[in-house]
JSON list of C-alpha atoms in Angstrom, two decimals:
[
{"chain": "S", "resi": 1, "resn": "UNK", "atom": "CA", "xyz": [-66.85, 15.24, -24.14]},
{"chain": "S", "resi": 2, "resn": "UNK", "atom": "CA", "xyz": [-70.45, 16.18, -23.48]},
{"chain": "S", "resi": 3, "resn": "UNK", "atom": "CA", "xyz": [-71.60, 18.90, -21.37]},
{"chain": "S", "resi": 4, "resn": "UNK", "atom": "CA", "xyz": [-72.64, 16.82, -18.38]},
{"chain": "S", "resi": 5, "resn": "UNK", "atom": "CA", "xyz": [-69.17, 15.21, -18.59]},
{"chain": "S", "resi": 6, "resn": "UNK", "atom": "CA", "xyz": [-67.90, 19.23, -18.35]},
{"chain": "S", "resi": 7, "resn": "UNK", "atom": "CA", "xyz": [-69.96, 19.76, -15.81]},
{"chain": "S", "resi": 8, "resn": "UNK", "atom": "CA", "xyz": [-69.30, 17.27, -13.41]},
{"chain": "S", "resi": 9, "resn": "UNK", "atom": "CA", "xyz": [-65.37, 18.18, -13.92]},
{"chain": "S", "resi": 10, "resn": "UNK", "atom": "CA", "xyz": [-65.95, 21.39, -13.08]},
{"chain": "S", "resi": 11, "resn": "UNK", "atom": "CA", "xyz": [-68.31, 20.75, -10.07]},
{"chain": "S", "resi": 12, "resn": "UNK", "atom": "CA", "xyz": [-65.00, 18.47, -8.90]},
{"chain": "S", "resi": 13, "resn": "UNK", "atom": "CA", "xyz": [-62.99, 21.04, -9.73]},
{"chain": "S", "resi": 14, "resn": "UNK", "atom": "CA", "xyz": [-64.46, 23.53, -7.84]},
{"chain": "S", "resi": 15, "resn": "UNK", "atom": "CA", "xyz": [-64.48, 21.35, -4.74]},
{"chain": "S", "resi": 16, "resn": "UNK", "atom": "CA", "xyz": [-60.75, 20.49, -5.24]},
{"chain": "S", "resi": 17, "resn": "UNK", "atom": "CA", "xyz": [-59.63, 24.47, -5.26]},
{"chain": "S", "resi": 18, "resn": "UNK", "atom": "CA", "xyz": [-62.01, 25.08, -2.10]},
{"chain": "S", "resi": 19, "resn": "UNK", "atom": "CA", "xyz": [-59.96, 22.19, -0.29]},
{"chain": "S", "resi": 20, "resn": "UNK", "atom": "CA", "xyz": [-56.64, 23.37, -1.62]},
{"chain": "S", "resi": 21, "resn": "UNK", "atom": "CA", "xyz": [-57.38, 27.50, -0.37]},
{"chain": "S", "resi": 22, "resn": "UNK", "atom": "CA", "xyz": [-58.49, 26.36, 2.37]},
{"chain": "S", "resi": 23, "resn": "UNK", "atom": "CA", "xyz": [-62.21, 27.95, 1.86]},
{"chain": "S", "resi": 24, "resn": "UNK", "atom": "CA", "xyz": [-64.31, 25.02, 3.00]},
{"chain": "S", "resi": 25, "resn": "UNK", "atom": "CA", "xyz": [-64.82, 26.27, 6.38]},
{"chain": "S", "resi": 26, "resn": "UNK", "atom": "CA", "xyz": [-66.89, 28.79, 5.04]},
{"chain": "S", "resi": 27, "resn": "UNK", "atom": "CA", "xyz": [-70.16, 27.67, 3.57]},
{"chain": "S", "resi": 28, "resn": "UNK", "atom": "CA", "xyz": [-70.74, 30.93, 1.21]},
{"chain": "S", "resi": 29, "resn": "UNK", "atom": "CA", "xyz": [-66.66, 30.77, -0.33]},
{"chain": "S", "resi": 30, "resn": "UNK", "atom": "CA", "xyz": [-67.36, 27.33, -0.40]},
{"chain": "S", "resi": 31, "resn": "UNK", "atom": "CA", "xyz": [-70.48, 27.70, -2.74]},
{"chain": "S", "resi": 32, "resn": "UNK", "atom": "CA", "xyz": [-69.07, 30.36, -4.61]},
{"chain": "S", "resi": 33, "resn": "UNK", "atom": "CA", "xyz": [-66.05, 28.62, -5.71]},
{"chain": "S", "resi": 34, "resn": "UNK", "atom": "CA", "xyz": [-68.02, 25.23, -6.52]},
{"chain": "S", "resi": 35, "resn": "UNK", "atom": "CA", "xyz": [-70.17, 27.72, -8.99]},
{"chain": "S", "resi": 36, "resn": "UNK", "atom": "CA", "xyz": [-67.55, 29.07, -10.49]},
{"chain": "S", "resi": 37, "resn": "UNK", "atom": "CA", "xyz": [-65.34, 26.37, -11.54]},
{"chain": "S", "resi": 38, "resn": "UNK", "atom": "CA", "xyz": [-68.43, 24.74, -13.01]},
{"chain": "S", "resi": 39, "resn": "UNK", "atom": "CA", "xyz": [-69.29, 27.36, -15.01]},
{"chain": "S", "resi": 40, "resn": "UNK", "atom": "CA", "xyz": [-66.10, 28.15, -16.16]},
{"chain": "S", "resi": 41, "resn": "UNK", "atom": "CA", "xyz": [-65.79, 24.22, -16.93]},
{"chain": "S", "resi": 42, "resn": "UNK", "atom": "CA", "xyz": [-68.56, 24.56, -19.74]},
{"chain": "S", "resi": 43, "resn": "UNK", "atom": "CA", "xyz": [-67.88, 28.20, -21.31]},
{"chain": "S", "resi": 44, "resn": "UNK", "atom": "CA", "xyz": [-64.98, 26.85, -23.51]},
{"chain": "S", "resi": 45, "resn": "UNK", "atom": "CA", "xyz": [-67.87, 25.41, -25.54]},
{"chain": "S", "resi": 46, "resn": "UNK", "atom": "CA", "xyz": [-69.72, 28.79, -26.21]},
{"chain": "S", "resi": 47, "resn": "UNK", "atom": "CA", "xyz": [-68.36, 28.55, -29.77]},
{"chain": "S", "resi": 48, "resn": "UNK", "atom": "CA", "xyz": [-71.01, 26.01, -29.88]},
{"chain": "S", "resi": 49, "resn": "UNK", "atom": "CA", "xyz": [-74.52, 26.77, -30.40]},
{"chain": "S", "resi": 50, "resn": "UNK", "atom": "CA", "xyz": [-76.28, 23.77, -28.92]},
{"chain": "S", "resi": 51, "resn": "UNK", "atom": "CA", "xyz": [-74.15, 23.49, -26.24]},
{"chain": "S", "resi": 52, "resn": "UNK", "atom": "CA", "xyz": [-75.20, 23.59, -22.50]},
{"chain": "S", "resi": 53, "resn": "UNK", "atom": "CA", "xyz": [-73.73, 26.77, -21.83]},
{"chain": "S", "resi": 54, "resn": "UNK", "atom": "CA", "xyz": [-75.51, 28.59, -25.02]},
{"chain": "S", "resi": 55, "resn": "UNK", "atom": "CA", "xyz": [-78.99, 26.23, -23.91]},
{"chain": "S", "resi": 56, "resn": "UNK", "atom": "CA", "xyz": [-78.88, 27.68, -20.79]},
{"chain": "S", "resi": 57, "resn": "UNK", "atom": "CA", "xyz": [-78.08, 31.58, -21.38]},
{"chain": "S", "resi": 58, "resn": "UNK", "atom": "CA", "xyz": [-80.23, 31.70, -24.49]},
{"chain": "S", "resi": 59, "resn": "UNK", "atom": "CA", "xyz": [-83.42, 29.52, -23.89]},
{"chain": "S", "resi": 60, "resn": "UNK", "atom": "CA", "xyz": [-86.25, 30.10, -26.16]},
{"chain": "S", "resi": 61, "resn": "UNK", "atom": "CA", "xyz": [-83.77, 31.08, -28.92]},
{"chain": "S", "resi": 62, "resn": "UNK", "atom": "CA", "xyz": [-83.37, 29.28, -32.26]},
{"chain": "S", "resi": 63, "resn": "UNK", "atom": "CA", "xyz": [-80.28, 27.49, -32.33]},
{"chain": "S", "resi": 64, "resn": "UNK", "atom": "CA", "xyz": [-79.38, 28.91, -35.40]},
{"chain": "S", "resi": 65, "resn": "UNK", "atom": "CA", "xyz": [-79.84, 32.34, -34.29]},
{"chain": "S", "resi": 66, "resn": "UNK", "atom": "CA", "xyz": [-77.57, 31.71, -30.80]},
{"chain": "S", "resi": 67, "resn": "UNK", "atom": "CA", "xyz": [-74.40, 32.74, -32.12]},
{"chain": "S", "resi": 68, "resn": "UNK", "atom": "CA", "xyz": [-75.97, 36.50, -33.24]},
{"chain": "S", "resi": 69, "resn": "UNK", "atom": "CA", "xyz": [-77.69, 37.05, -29.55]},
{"chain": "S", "resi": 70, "resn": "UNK", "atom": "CA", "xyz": [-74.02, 35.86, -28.02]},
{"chain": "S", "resi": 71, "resn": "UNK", "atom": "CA", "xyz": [-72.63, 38.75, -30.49]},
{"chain": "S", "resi": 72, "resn": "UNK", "atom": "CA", "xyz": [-75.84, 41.46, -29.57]},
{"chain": "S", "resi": 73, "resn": "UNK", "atom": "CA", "xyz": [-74.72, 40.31, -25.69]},
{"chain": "S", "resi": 74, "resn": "UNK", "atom": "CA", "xyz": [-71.42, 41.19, -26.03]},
{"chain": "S", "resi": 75, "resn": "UNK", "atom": "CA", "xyz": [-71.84, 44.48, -27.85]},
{"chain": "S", "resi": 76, "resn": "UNK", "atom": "CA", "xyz": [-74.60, 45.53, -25.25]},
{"chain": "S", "resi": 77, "resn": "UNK", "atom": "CA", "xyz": [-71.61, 44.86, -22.32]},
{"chain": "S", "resi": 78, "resn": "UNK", "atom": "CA", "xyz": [-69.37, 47.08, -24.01]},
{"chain": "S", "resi": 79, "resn": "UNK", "atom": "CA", "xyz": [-71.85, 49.47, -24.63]},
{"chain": "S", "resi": 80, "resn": "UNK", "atom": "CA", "xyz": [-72.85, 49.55, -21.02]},
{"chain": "S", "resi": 81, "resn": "UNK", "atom": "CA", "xyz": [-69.33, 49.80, -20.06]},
{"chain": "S", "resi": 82, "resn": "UNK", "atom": "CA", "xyz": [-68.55, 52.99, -22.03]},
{"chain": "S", "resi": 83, "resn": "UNK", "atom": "CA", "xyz": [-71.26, 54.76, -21.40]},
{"chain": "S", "resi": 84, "resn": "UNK", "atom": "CA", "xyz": [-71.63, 54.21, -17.46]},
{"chain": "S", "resi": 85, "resn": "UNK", "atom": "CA", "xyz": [-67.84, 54.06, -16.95]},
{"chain": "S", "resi": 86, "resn": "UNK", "atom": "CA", "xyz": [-67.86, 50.43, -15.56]},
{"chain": "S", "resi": 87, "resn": "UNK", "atom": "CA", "xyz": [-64.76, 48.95, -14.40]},
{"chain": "S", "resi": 88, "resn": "UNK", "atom": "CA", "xyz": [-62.21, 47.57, -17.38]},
{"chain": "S", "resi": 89, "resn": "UNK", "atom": "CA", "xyz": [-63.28, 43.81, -16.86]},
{"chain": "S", "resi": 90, "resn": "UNK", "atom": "CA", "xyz": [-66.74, 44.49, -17.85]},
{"chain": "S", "resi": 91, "resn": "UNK", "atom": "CA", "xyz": [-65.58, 46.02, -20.85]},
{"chain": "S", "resi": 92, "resn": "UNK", "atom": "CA", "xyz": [-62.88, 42.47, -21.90]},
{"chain": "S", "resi": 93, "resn": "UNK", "atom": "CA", "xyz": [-66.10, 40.22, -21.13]},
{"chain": "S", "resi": 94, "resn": "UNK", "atom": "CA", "xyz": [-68.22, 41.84, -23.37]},
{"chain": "S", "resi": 95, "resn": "UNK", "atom": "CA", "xyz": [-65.27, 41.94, -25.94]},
{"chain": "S", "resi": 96, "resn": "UNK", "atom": "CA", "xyz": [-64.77, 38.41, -24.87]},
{"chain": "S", "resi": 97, "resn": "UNK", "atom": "CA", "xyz": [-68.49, 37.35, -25.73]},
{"chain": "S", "resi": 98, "resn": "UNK", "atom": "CA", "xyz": [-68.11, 39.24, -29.48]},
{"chain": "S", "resi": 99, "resn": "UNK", "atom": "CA", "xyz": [-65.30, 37.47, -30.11]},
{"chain": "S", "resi": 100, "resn": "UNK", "atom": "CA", "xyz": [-66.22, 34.08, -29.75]},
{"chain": "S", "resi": 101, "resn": "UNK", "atom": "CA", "xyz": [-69.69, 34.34, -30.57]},
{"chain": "S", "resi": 102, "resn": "UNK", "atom": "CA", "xyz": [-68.57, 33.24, -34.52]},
{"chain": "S", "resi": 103, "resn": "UNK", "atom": "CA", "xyz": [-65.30, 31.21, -34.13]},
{"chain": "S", "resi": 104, "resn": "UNK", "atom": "CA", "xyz": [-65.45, 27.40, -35.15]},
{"chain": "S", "resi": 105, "resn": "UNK", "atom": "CA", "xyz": [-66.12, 25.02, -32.54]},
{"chain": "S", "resi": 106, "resn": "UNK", "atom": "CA", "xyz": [-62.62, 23.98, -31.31]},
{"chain": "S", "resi": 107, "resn": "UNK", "atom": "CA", "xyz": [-60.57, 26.74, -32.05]},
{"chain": "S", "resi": 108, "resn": "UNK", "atom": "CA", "xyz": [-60.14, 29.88, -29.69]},
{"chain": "S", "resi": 109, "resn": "UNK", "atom": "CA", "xyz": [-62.04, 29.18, -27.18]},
{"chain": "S", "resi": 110, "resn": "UNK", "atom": "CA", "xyz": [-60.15, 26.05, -26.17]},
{"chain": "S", "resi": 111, "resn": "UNK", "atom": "CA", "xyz": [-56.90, 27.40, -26.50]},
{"chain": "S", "resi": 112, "resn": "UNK", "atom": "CA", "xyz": [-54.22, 28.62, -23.64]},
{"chain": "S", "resi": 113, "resn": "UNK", "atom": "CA", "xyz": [-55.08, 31.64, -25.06]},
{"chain": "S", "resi": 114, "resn": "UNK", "atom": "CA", "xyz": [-58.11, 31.93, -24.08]},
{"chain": "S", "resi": 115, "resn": "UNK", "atom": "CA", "xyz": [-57.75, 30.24, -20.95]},
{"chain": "S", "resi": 116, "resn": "UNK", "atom": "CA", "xyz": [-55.30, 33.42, -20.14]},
{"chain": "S", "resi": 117, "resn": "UNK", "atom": "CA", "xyz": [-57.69, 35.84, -21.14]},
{"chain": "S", "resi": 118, "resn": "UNK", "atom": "CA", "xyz": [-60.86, 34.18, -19.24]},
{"chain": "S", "resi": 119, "resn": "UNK", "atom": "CA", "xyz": [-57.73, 34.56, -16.32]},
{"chain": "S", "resi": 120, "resn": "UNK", "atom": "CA", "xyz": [-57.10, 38.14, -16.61]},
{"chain": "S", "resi": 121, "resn": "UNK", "atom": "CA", "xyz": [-60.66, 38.97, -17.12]},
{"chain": "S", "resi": 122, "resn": "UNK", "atom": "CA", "xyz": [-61.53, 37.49, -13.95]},
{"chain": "S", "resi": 123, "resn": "UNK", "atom": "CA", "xyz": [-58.69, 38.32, -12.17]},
{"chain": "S", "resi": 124, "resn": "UNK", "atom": "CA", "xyz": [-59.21, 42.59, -12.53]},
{"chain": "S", "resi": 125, "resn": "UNK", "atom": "CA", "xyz": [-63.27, 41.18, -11.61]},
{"chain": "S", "resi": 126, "resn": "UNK", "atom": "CA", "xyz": [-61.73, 39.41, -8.44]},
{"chain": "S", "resi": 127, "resn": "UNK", "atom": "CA", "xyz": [-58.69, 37.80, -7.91]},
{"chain": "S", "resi": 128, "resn": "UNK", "atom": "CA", "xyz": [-59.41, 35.19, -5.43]},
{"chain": "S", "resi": 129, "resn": "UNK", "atom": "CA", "xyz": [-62.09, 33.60, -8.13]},
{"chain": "S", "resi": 130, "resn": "UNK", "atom": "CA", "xyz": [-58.92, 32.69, -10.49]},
{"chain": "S", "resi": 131, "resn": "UNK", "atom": "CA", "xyz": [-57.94, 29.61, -8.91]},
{"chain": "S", "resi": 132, "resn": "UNK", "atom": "CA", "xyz": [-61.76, 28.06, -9.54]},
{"chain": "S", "resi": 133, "resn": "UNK", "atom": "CA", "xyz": [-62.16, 29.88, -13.02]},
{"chain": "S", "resi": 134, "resn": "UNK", "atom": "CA", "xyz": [-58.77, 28.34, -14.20]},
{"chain": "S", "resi": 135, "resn": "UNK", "atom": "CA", "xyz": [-59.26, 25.16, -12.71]},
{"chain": "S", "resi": 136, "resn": "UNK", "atom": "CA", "xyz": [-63.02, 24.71, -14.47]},
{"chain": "S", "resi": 137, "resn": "UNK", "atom": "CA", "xyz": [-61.48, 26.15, -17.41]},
{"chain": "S", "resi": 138, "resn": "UNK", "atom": "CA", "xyz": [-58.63, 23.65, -17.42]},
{"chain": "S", "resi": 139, "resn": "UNK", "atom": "CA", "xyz": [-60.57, 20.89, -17.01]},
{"chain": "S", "resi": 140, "resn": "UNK", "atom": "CA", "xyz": [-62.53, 20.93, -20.09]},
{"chain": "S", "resi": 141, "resn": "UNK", "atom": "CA", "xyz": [-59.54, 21.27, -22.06]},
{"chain": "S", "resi": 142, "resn": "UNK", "atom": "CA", "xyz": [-58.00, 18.83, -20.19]},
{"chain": "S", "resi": 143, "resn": "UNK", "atom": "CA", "xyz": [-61.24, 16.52, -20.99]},
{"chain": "S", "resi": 144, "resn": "UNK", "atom": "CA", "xyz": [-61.39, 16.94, -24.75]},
{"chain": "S", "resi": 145, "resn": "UNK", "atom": "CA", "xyz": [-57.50, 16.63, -25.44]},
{"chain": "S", "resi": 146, "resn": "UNK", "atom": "CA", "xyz": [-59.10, 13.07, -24.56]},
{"chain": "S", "resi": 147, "resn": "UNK", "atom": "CA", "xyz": [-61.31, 12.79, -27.75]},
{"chain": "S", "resi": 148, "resn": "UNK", "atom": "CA", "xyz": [-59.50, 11.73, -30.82]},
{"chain": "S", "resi": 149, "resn": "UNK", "atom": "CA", "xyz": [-59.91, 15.15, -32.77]},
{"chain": "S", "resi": 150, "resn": "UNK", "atom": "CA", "xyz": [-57.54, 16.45, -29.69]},
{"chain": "S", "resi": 151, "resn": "UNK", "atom": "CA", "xyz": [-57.48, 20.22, -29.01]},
{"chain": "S", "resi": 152, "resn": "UNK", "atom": "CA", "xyz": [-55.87, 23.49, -29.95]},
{"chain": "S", "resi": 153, "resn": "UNK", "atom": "CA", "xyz": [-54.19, 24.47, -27.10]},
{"chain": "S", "resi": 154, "resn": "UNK", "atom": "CA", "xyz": [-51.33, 26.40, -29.17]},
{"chain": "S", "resi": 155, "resn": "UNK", "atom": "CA", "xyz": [-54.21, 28.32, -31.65]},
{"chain": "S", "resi": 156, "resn": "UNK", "atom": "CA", "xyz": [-53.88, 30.32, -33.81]},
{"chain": "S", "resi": 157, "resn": "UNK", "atom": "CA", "xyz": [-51.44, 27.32, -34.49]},
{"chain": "S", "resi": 158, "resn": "UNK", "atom": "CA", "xyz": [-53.69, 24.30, -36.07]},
{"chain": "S", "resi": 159, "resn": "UNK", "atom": "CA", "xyz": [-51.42, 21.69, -34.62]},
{"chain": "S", "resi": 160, "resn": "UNK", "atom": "CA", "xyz": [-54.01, 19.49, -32.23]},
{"chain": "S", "resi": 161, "resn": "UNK", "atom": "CA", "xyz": [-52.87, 18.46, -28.88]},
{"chain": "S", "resi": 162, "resn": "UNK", "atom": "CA", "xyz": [-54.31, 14.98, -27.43]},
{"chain": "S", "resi": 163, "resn": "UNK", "atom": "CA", "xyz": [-54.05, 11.87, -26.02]},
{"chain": "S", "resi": 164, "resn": "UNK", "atom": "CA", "xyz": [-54.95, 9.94, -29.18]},
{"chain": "S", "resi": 165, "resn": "UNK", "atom": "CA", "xyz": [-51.29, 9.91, -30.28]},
{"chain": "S", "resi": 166, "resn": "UNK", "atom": "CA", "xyz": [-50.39, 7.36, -26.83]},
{"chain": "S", "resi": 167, "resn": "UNK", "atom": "CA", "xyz": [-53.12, 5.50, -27.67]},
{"chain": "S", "resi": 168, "resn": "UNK", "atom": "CA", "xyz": [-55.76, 7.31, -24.70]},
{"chain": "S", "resi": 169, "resn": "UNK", "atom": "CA", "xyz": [-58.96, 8.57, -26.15]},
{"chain": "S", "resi": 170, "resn": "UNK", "atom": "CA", "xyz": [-62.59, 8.55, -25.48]},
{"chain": "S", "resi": 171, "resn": "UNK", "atom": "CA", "xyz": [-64.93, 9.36, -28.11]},
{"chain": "S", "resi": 172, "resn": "UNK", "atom": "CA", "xyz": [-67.76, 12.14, -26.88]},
{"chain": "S", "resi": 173, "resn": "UNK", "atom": "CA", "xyz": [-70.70, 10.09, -26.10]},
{"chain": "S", "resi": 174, "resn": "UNK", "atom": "CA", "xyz": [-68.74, 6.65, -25.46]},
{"chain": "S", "resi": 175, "resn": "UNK", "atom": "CA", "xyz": [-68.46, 4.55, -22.26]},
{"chain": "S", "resi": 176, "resn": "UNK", "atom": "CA", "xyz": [-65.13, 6.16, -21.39]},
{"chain": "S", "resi": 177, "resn": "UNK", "atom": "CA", "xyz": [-66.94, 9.56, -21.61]},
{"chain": "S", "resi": 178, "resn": "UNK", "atom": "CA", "xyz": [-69.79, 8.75, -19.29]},
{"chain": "S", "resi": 179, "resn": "UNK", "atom": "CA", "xyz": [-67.84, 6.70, -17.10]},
{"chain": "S", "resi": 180, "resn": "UNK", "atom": "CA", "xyz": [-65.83, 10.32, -16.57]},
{"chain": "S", "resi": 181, "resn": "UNK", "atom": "CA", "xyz": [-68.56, 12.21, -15.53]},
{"chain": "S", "resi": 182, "resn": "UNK", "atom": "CA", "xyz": [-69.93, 9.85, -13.04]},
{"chain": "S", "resi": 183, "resn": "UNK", "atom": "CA", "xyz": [-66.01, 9.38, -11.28]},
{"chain": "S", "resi": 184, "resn": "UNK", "atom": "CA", "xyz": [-65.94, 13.07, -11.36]},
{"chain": "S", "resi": 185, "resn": "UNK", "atom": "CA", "xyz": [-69.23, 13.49, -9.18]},
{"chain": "S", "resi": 186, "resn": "UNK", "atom": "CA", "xyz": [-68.46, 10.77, -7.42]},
{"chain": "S", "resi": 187, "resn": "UNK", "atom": "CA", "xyz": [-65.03, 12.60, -6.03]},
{"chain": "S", "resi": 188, "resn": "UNK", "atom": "CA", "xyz": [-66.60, 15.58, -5.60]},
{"chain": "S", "resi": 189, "resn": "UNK", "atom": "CA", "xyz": [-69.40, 14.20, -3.16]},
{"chain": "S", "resi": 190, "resn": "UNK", "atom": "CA", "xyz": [-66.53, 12.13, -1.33]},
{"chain": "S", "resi": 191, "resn": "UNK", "atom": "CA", "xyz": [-64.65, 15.13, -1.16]},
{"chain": "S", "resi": 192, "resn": "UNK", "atom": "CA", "xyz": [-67.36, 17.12, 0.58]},
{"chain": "S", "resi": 193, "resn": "UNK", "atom": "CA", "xyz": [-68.43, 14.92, 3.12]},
{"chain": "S", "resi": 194, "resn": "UNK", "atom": "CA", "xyz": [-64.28, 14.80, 3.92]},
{"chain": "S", "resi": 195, "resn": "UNK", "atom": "CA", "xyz": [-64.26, 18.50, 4.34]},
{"chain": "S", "resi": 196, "resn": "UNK", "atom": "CA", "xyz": [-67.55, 18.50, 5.95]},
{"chain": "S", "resi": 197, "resn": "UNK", "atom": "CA", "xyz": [-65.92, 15.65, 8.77]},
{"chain": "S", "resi": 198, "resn": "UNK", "atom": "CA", "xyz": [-62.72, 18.02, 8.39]},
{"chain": "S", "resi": 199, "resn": "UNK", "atom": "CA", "xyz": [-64.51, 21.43, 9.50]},
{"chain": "S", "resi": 200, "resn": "UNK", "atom": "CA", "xyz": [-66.83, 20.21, 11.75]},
{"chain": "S", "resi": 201, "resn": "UNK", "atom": "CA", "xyz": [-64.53, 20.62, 14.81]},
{"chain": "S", "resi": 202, "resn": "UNK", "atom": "CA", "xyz": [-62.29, 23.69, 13.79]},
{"chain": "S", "resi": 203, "resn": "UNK", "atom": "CA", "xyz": [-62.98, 27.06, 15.90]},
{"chain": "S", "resi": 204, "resn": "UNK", "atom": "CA", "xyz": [-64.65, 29.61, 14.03]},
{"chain": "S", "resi": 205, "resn": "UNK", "atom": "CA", "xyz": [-65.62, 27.56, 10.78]},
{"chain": "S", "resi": 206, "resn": "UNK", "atom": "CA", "xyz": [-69.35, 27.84, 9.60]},
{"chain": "S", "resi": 207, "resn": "UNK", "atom": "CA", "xyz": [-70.04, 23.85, 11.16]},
{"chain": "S", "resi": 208, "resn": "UNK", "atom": "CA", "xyz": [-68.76, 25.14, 14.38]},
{"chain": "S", "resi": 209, "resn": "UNK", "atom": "CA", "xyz": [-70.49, 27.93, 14.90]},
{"chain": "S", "resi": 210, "resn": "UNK", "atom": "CA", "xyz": [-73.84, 26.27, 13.99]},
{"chain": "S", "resi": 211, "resn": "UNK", "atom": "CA", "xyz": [-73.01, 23.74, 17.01]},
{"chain": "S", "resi": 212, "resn": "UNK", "atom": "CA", "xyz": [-72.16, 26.51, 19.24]},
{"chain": "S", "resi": 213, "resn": "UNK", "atom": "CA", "xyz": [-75.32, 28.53, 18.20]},
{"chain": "S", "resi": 214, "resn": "UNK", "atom": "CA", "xyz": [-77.64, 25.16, 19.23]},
{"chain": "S", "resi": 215, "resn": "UNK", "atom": "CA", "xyz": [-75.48, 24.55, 21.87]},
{"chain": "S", "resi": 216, "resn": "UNK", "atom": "CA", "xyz": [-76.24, 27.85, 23.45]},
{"chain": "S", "resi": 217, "resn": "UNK", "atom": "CA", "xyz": [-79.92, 27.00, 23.81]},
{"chain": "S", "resi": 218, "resn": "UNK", "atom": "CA", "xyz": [-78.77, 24.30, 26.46]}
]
């Protein structure tokens, strides 16, 4: 799938775990959880070096040269950690970024492996962001098990896992791709106007309090 396919998967999958935790009455959690499901919906492709996720941290760098700044990144984290004592996670995401930044395309990075360790890492950051990290996270596996190559979700195992073998694929690029992306914004706006109609009368949400606040001028 392509990143803006990812992206709009994880923008709906951010909006999805704010409904389900019950965050959406709070502007700031709401935000927060939106921006971290999408982010975490395009990282599996950091093995990539023209993806959107390695465009966007390393702009101005050659692409050929992306994979060695992900590695200098990563170092520099675990440097930083060891030597000002910073807490443990700090430490696995910089391990994290070494690791991956010279694995195929494919491999770790869209595993359940890795899926667990993006998990842990964020959980000992902070819990309550593991819901929106897994659920961005999921998503692009979930996506690309829809291409015909399929995805490793049992690495180091090679055996691919995908909907190809039913007969249910999209090629990145295709009609079925695009088509994805657009339902996937689309039920994400829907969504928010739902929880904005939702909130807009509860006691002590954000929406609320904004009508009291004008209110109080009367």
């Amino acid at each position: 799938m392509t990143g803006k396919t990812h992206w709009g998967l994880g923008v709906m999958s951010g909006v999805a775990v704010a409904g389900l935790d019950s965050v959406h009455g709070d502007a700031v959690a709401t935000v927060l959880t939106v921006v971290v499901a999408t982010l975490a919906s395009i990282l599996p492709d950091i093995d990539d070096e023209g993806s959107v996720v390695n465009k966007f941290l390393f702009q101005g760098v050659r692409k050929s040269w992306r994979s060695f700044a992900l590695a200098f990144v990563g170092v520099a984290i675990m440097l930083f950690s060891l030597f000002y004592q910073a807490p443990l996670w700090v430490l696995l995401a910089g391990l994290f970024a070494l690791s991956v930044a010279f694995v195929p395309h494919r491999s770790f990075t869209h595993s359940l492996l890795a899926l667990a360790a993006v998990a842990g890492i964020t959980y000992l950051a902070s819990p309550v962001l593991v819901p929106a990290m897994v659920a961005g996270y999921a998503s692009h596996l979930l996506a690309d098990s829809l291409t015909p190559a399929g995805v490793p979700l049992l690495w180091p195992l090679s055996v691919r896992i995908g909907f190809g073998r039913i007969g249910l694929h999209f090629p990145t690029g295709g009609w079925g791709d695009r088509v994805l992306g657009r339902l996937s914004l689309w039920m994400a706006s829907l969504m928010c106007v739902w929880f904005l109609f939702d909130g807009l009368f509860v006691e002590g949400t954000w929406a609320m309090s904004w009508i009291e606040s004008v209110l109080s001028y009367f």
